[in-house]
Amino acid sequence: MALNVLLLGAQGAGKGTQAGRVAAEYGVPHISTGDMLREAVAAGTPLGERVRPIMEAGRLCPDELMIELIEERLGRGDTAEGFVLDGFPRSLAQAEALDDMLAKIGRPLTVVFELQIPEAVAVERMLGRARAEGRADDTPEAIAKRLELYRQVSEPVVERYRMTGNLVGIHAARTVNEVWAELQEALEHLAVR
Ligand code: AMP
């Protein structure tokens, strides 16, 4: 049975780290739209040139562009046994497009995790990451913008999946290993059902 996982949560909640663990443990590709865009920026492709100023300002890239990117990525053969999506969908339009796409190819979501952390913890983590990695969008201004957009544009996505009933909330203001243990327990539980 394929394992199709969504990881939702504000920036700084630990989506990238936990998605990497799910991917390694279950042998499914980790699809991070943020990583895909950062690679395009680093390679200087037309897509990268287009999204660079948007990312640096902490804003969201256009829905059509993101939907096209994810449609192409999910169409590749390595997603046949599943995938873990990190950073998409980030708006209701993206969520609707994703649900349509998955319905069309007959691959329902197995589970949607929401990594929940208080905003103050998210800010602390992003500032720490800025010092460690020098991410161009981890300036205090960009961080504030990203969290504001998360509340306004991305929270409704969480509500959407809460309504459809496959949302599992995870208390994520803990160590990486503690969060991973909870995720894994939930995944094992799903796999045996
Ligand atoms: P992330 O690493 O997921 O925090 O993404 C870094 C940046 O890439 C975001 O702040 C946005 O500018 C852009 N981005 C990534 N994924 C999306 C998405 N699904 N929709 C819109 N913008 C995105």
PDB file of C-alpha atoms and ligand atoms in Angstrom:
ATOM      1  CA  MET A   1       0.000   0.000   0.000  1.00  0.00           C
ATOM      2  CA  ALA A   2       1.375   3.390  -0.965  1.00  0.00           C
ATOM      3  CA  LEU A   3       2.171   5.901   1.758  1.00  0.00           C
ATOM      4  CA  ASN A   4       1.076   9.379   0.729  1.00  0.00           C
ATOM      5  CA  VAL A   5       1.898  11.829   3.497  1.00  0.00           C
ATOM      6  CA  LEU A   6       1.430  15.580   3.900  1.00  0.00           C
ATOM      7  CA  LEU A   7       3.360  17.495   6.535  1.00  0.00           C
ATOM      8  CA  LEU A   8       1.787  20.818   7.460  1.00  0.00           C
ATOM      9  CA  GLY A   9       2.946  23.372  10.008  1.00  0.00           C
ATOM     10  CA  ALA A  10       4.483  26.813  10.292  1.00  0.00           C
ATOM     11  CA  GLN A  11       8.049  27.430   9.232  1.00  0.00           C
ATOM     12  CA  GLY A  12      10.313  26.367  12.044  1.00  0.00           C
ATOM     13  CA  ALA A  13       8.022  23.515  13.098  1.00  0.00           C
ATOM     14  CA  GLY A  14      10.539  20.962  11.821  1.00  0.00           C
ATOM     15  CA  LYS A  15       8.765  19.781   8.657  1.00  0.00           C
ATOM     16  CA  GLY A  16      11.947  19.385   6.620  1.00  0.00           C
ATOM     17  CA  THR A  17      13.740  17.324   9.267  1.00  0.00           C
ATOM     18  CA  GLN A  18      10.773  15.051   9.956  1.00  0.00           C
ATOM     19  CA  ALA A  19       9.935  14.655   6.261  1.00  0.00           C
ATOM     20  CA  GLY A  20      13.524  13.507   5.712  1.00  0.00           C
ATOM     21  CA  ARG A  21      13.066  10.848   8.392  1.00  0.00           C
ATOM     22  CA  VAL A  22       9.774   9.605   6.973  1.00  0.00           C
ATOM     23  CA  ALA A  23      11.403   9.373   3.545  1.00  0.00           C
ATOM     24  CA  ALA A  24      14.415   7.444   4.835  1.00  0.00           C
ATOM     25  CA  GLU A  25      12.364   5.069   7.004  1.00  0.00           C
ATOM     26  CA  TYR A  26       9.653   4.239   4.459  1.00  0.00           C
ATOM     27  CA  GLY A  27      11.620   4.607   1.214  1.00  0.00           C
ATOM     28  CA  VAL A  28       9.442   7.306  -0.318  1.00  0.00           C
ATOM     29  CA  PRO A  29      10.696  10.534  -1.918  1.00  0.00           C
ATOM     30  CA  HIS A  30      10.804  13.672   0.218  1.00  0.00           C
ATOM     31  CA  ILE A  31       9.250  16.383  -1.926  1.00  0.00           C
ATOM     32  CA  SER A  32       9.971  19.857  -0.559  1.00  0.00           C
ATOM     33  CA  THR A  33       8.807  22.774  -2.681  1.00  0.00           C
ATOM     34  CA  GLY A  34      11.117  25.071  -0.692  1.00  0.00           C
ATOM     35  CA  ASP A  35      14.134  22.875  -1.580  1.00  0.00           C
ATOM     36  CA  MET A  36      13.044  22.678  -5.236  1.00  0.00           C
ATOM     37  CA  LEU A  37      12.795  26.461  -5.424  1.00  0.00           C
ATOM     38  CA  ARG A  38      16.115  26.993  -3.610  1.00  0.00           C
ATOM     39  CA  GLU A  39      17.784  24.639  -6.104  1.00  0.00           C
ATOM     40  CA  ALA A  40      16.294  26.641  -8.991  1.00  0.00           C
ATOM     41  CA  VAL A  41      17.591  29.875  -7.430  1.00  0.00           C
ATOM     42  CA  ALA A  42      21.067  28.390  -6.910  1.00  0.00           C
ATOM     43  CA  ALA A  43      21.151  27.101 -10.506  1.00  0.00           C
ATOM     44  CA  GLY A  44      20.008  30.487 -11.843  1.00  0.00           C
ATOM     45  CA  THR A  45      17.207  28.982 -13.963  1.00  0.00           C
ATOM     46  CA  PRO A  46      14.373  31.216 -15.258  1.00  0.00           C
ATOM     47  CA  LEU A  47      12.152  29.793 -12.485  1.00  0.00           C
ATOM     48  CA  GLY A  48      14.847  30.621  -9.927  1.00  0.00           C
ATOM     49  CA  GLU A  49      15.217  34.181 -11.189  1.00  0.00           C
ATOM     50  CA  ARG A  50      11.479  34.620 -10.961  1.00  0.00           C
ATOM     51  CA  VAL A  51      11.024  33.334  -7.420  1.00  0.00           C
ATOM     52  CA  ARG A  52      14.212  34.678  -5.800  1.00  0.00           C
ATOM     53  CA  PRO A  53      12.871  38.129  -4.819  1.00  0.00           C
ATOM     54  CA  ILE A  54       9.596  36.580  -3.619  1.00  0.00           C
ATOM     55  CA  MET A  55      11.416  34.110  -1.381  1.00  0.00           C
ATOM     56  CA  GLU A  56      13.812  36.710  -0.024  1.00  0.00           C
ATOM     57  CA  ALA A  57      10.869  38.861   1.035  1.00  0.00           C
ATOM     58  CA  GLY A  58       9.242  35.898   2.790  1.00  0.00           C
ATOM     59  CA  ARG A  59       6.225  36.031   0.472  1.00  0.00           C
ATOM     60  CA  LEU A  60       4.423  33.141  -1.205  1.00  0.00           C
ATOM     61  CA  CYS A  61       5.110  32.211  -4.823  1.00  0.00           C
ATOM     62  CA  PRO A  62       2.098  32.244  -7.191  1.00  0.00           C
ATOM     63  CA  ASP A  63      -0.286  29.300  -6.833  1.00  0.00           C
ATOM     64  CA  GLU A  64      -0.312  28.441 -10.589  1.00  0.00           C
ATOM     65  CA  LEU A  65       3.447  28.170 -10.597  1.00  0.00           C
ATOM     66  CA  MET A  66       3.532  25.963  -7.497  1.00  0.00           C
ATOM     67  CA  ILE A  67       0.707  23.738  -8.733  1.00  0.00           C
ATOM     68  CA  GLU A  68       2.500  23.203 -12.044  1.00  0.00           C
ATOM     69  CA  LEU A  69       5.734  22.388 -10.232  1.00  0.00           C
ATOM     70  CA  ILE A  70       4.095  19.804  -7.952  1.00  0.00           C
ATOM     71  CA  GLU A  71       2.032  18.263 -10.754  1.00  0.00           C
ATOM     72  CA  GLU A  72       5.209  17.621 -12.713  1.00  0.00           C
ATOM     73  CA  ARG A  73       6.993  16.237  -9.631  1.00  0.00           C
ATOM     74  CA  LEU A  74       4.172  13.890  -8.580  1.00  0.00           C
ATOM     75  CA  GLY A  75       4.007  12.620 -12.154  1.00  0.00           C
ATOM     76  CA  ARG A  76       7.466  11.100 -11.906  1.00  0.00           C
ATOM     77  CA  GLY A  77       7.765   7.342 -11.435  1.00  0.00           C
ATOM     78  CA  ASP A  78       9.453   7.447  -8.038  1.00  0.00           C
ATOM     79  CA  THR A  79       6.174   8.505  -6.370  1.00  0.00           C
ATOM     80  CA  ALA A  80       4.347   5.260  -7.274  1.00  0.00           C
ATOM     81  CA  GLU A  81       4.882   3.787  -3.775  1.00  0.00           C
ATOM     82  CA  GLY A  82       4.214   7.072  -2.029  1.00  0.00           C
ATOM     83  CA  PHE A  83       5.704  10.427  -1.144  1.00  0.00           C
ATOM     84  CA  VAL A  84       6.064  12.847   1.720  1.00  0.00           C
ATOM     85  CA  LEU A  85       5.152  16.400   0.799  1.00  0.00           C
ATOM     86  CA  ASP A  86       6.709  19.239   2.787  1.00  0.00           C
ATOM     87  CA  GLY A  87       5.822  22.882   2.146  1.00  0.00           C
ATOM     88  CA  PHE A  88       2.895  22.200  -0.182  1.00  0.00           C
ATOM     89  CA  PRO A  89      -0.043  22.902  -0.128  1.00  0.00           C
ATOM     90  CA  ARG A  90       0.275  26.331   1.444  1.00  0.00           C
ATOM     91  CA  SER A  91      -3.007  27.901   0.300  1.00  0.00           C
ATOM     92  CA  LEU A  92      -6.553  26.667  -0.205  1.00  0.00           C
ATOM     93  CA  ALA A  93      -6.128  26.915  -3.990  1.00  0.00           C
ATOM     94  CA  GLN A  94      -3.079  24.659  -3.778  1.00  0.00           C
ATOM     95  CA  ALA A  95      -4.896  22.192  -1.515  1.00  0.00           C
ATOM     96  CA  GLU A  96      -7.852  21.980  -3.891  1.00  0.00           C
ATOM     97  CA  ALA A  97      -5.536  21.476  -6.865  1.00  0.00           C
ATOM     98  CA  LEU A  98      -3.650  18.751  -4.999  1.00  0.00           C
ATOM     99  CA  ASP A  99      -6.825  16.924  -3.998  1.00  0.00           C
ATOM    100  CA  ASP A 100      -8.035  17.042  -7.623  1.00  0.00           C
ATOM    101  CA  MET A 101      -4.694  15.800  -8.903  1.00  0.00           C
ATOM    102  CA  LEU A 102      -4.606  12.887  -6.438  1.00  0.00           C
ATOM    103  CA  ALA A 103      -8.228  11.970  -7.109  1.00  0.00           C
ATOM    104  CA  LYS A 104      -7.509  11.884 -10.838  1.00  0.00           C
ATOM    105  CA  ILE A 105      -4.594   9.481 -10.441  1.00  0.00           C
ATOM    106  CA  GLY A 106      -6.390   7.459  -7.751  1.00  0.00           C
ATOM    107  CA  ARG A 107      -3.934   8.100  -4.946  1.00  0.00           C
ATOM    108  CA  PRO A 108      -5.652   9.311  -1.789  1.00  0.00           C
ATOM    109  CA  LEU A 109      -3.690  10.861   1.045  1.00  0.00           C
ATOM    110  CA  THR A 110      -2.844   8.314   3.726  1.00  0.00           C
ATOM    111  CA  VAL A 111      -2.469  10.932   6.444  1.00  0.00           C
ATOM    112  CA  VAL A 112      -1.972  14.656   6.980  1.00  0.00           C
ATOM    113  CA  PHE A 113       0.221  15.634   9.918  1.00  0.00           C
ATOM    114  CA  GLU A 114       0.160  19.085  11.430  1.00  0.00           C
ATOM    115  CA  LEU A 115       3.349  19.890  13.339  1.00  0.00           C
ATOM    116  CA  GLN A 116       2.094  22.300  15.993  1.00  0.00           C
ATOM    117  CA  ILE A 117       4.349  24.808  17.750  1.00  0.00           C
ATOM    118  CA  PRO A 118       3.781  28.140  19.507  1.00  0.00           C
ATOM    119  CA  GLU A 119       4.739  31.105  17.336  1.00  0.00           C
ATOM    120  CA  ALA A 120       7.495  32.235  19.747  1.00  0.00           C
ATOM    121  CA  VAL A 121       9.202  28.845  19.345  1.00  0.00           C
ATOM    122  CA  ALA A 122       8.939  29.103  15.549  1.00  0.00           C
ATOM    123  CA  VAL A 123      10.613  32.524  15.591  1.00  0.00           C
ATOM    124  CA  GLU A 124      13.407  31.303  17.890  1.00  0.00           C
ATOM    125  CA  ARG A 125      14.097  28.325  15.637  1.00  0.00           C
ATOM    126  CA  MET A 126      14.137  30.399  12.461  1.00  0.00           C
ATOM    127  CA  LEU A 127      16.540  32.915  13.994  1.00  0.00           C
ATOM    128  CA  GLY A 128      18.761  30.036  15.076  1.00  0.00           C
ATOM    129  CA  ARG A 129      18.679  28.606  11.562  1.00  0.00           C
ATOM    130  CA  ALA A 130      19.547  32.018  10.131  1.00  0.00           C
ATOM    131  CA  ARG A 131      22.701  32.067  12.271  1.00  0.00           C
ATOM    132  CA  ALA A 132      23.604  28.467  11.415  1.00  0.00           C
ATOM    133  CA  GLU A 133      22.775  28.307   7.698  1.00  0.00           C
ATOM    134  CA  GLY A 134      22.530  31.915   6.568  1.00  0.00           C
ATOM    135  CA  ARG A 135      19.228  31.391   4.755  1.00  0.00           C
ATOM    136  CA  ALA A 136      18.422  34.590   2.869  1.00  0.00           C
ATOM    137  CA  ASP A 137      14.787  34.516   3.980  1.00  0.00           C
ATOM    138  CA  ASP A 138      15.531  34.129   7.694  1.00  0.00           C
ATOM    139  CA  THR A 139      15.871  37.863   8.359  1.00  0.00           C
ATOM    140  CA  PRO A 140      13.567  39.166  11.152  1.00  0.00           C
ATOM    141  CA  GLU A 141      11.395  41.000   8.574  1.00  0.00           C
ATOM    142  CA  ALA A 142      11.028  37.964   6.317  1.00  0.00           C
ATOM    143  CA  ILE A 143      10.316  35.725   9.314  1.00  0.00           C
ATOM    144  CA  ALA A 144       7.507  38.016  10.494  1.00  0.00           C
ATOM    145  CA  LYS A 145       6.055  38.089   6.970  1.00  0.00           C
ATOM    146  CA  ARG A 146       6.177  34.317   6.621  1.00  0.00           C
ATOM    147  CA  LEU A 147       4.413  33.756   9.939  1.00  0.00           C
ATOM    148  CA  GLU A 148       1.733  36.310   9.083  1.00  0.00           C
ATOM    149  CA  LEU A 149       1.118  34.587   5.745  1.00  0.00           C
ATOM    150  CA  TYR A 150       1.038  31.232   7.473  1.00  0.00           C
ATOM    151  CA  ARG A 151      -1.753  32.420   9.760  1.00  0.00           C
ATOM    152  CA  GLN A 152      -3.733  34.071   6.969  1.00  0.00           C
ATOM    153  CA  VAL A 153      -3.208  31.805   3.967  1.00  0.00           C
ATOM    154  CA  SER A 154      -1.962  28.434   5.220  1.00  0.00           C
ATOM    155  CA  GLU A 155      -3.993  27.889   8.418  1.00  0.00           C
ATOM    156  CA  PRO A 156      -7.159  27.407   6.325  1.00  0.00           C
ATOM    157  CA  VAL A 157      -5.417  24.433   4.696  1.00  0.00           C
ATOM    158  CA  VAL A 158      -5.101  22.826   8.139  1.00  0.00           C
ATOM    159  CA  GLU A 159      -8.802  23.478   8.732  1.00  0.00           C
ATOM    160  CA  ARG A 160      -9.646  21.913   5.387  1.00  0.00           C
ATOM    161  CA  TYR A 161      -7.916  18.653   6.259  1.00  0.00           C
ATOM    162  CA  ARG A 162      -9.316  18.746   9.783  1.00  0.00           C
ATOM    163  CA  MET A 163     -12.780  18.707   8.199  1.00  0.00           C
ATOM    164  CA  THR A 164     -11.994  15.829   5.865  1.00  0.00           C
ATOM    165  CA  GLY A 165     -10.906  13.850   8.899  1.00  0.00           C
ATOM    166  CA  ASN A 166      -7.410  12.661   8.086  1.00  0.00           C
ATOM    167  CA  LEU A 167      -5.514  15.267  10.094  1.00  0.00           C
ATOM    168  CA  VAL A 168      -3.290  14.163  12.953  1.00  0.00           C
ATOM    169  CA  GLY A 169      -1.926  16.903  15.224  1.00  0.00           C
ATOM    170  CA  ILE A 170       1.605  16.457  16.521  1.00  0.00           C
ATOM    171  CA  HIS A 171       3.042  18.385  19.467  1.00  0.00           C
ATOM    172  CA  ALA A 172       6.237  19.596  17.775  1.00  0.00           C
ATOM    173  CA  ALA A 173       7.845  21.917  20.334  1.00  0.00           C
ATOM    174  CA  ARG A 174      10.015  19.037  21.503  1.00  0.00           C
ATOM    175  CA  THR A 175      13.242  17.372  20.424  1.00  0.00           C
ATOM    176  CA  VAL A 176      13.590  15.923  16.931  1.00  0.00           C
ATOM    177  CA  ASN A 177      13.652  12.385  18.354  1.00  0.00           C
ATOM    178  CA  GLU A 178      10.532  12.906  20.464  1.00  0.00           C
ATOM    179  CA  VAL A 179       8.571  14.288  17.517  1.00  0.00           C
ATOM    180  CA  TRP A 180       9.815  11.493  15.295  1.00  0.00           C
ATOM    181  CA  ALA A 181       8.712   8.862  17.827  1.00  0.00           C
ATOM    182  CA  GLU A 182       5.171  10.259  17.781  1.00  0.00           C
ATOM    183  CA  LEU A 183       5.064  10.428  13.983  1.00  0.00           C
ATOM    184  CA  GLN A 184       6.363   6.910  13.648  1.00  0.00           C
ATOM    185  CA  GLU A 185       3.847   5.560  16.102  1.00  0.00           C
ATOM    186  CA  ALA A 186       1.031   7.183  14.126  1.00  0.00           C
ATOM    187  CA  LEU A 187       2.420   5.820  10.851  1.00  0.00           C
ATOM    188  CA  GLU A 188       2.753   2.287  12.210  1.00  0.00           C
ATOM    189  CA  HIS A 189      -0.806   2.481  13.467  1.00  0.00           C
ATOM    190  CA  LEU A 190      -2.028   3.505  10.003  1.00  0.00           C
ATOM    191  CA  ALA A 191      -0.014   0.819   8.263  1.00  0.00           C
ATOM    192  CA  VAL A 192      -1.602  -2.023  10.256  1.00  0.00           C
ATOM    193  CA  ARG A 193      -5.152  -0.860   9.776  1.00  0.00           C
TER     194      ARG A 193
HETATM  195  P1  AMP B   1      10.112  26.581   2.825  1.00  0.00           P
HETATM  196  O1  AMP B   1      11.519  26.072   2.767  1.00  0.00           O
HETATM  197  O2  AMP B   1       9.095  25.513   2.660  1.00  0.00           O
HETATM  198  O3  AMP B   1       9.864  27.438   4.037  1.00  0.00           O
HETATM  199  O4  AMP B   1       9.923  27.549   1.556  1.00  0.00           O
HETATM  200  C1  AMP B   1      10.746  28.681   1.370  1.00  0.00           C
HETATM  201  C2  AMP B   1      10.014  29.713   0.516  1.00  0.00           C
HETATM  202  O5  AMP B   1       9.692  29.158  -0.771  1.00  0.00           O
HETATM  203  C3  AMP B   1       8.688  30.206   1.071  1.00  0.00           C
HETATM  204  O6  AMP B   1       8.834  31.240   2.014  1.00  0.00           O
HETATM  205  C4  AMP B   1       7.992  30.687  -0.206  1.00  0.00           C
HETATM  206  O7  AMP B   1       8.506  31.927  -0.653  1.00  0.00           O
HETATM  207  C5  AMP B   1       8.433  29.607  -1.215  1.00  0.00           C
HETATM  208  N1  AMP B   1       7.494  28.464  -1.256  1.00  0.00           N
HETATM  209  C6  AMP B   1       7.776  27.169  -0.928  1.00  0.00           C
HETATM  210  N2  AMP B   1       6.714  26.386  -1.070  1.00  0.00           N
HETATM  211  C7  AMP B   1       5.700  27.194  -1.462  1.00  0.00           C
HETATM  212  C8  AMP B   1       4.324  26.984  -1.775  1.00  0.00           C
HETATM  213  N3  AMP B   1       3.763  25.766  -1.685  1.00  0.00           N
HETATM  214  N4  AMP B   1       3.587  28.068  -2.149  1.00  0.00           N
HETATM  215  C9  AMP B   1       4.116  29.287  -2.260  1.00  0.00           C
HETATM  216  N5  AMP B   1       5.416  29.559  -1.987  1.00  0.00           N
HETATM  217  C10 AMP B   1       6.205  28.528  -1.594  1.00  0.00           C
END
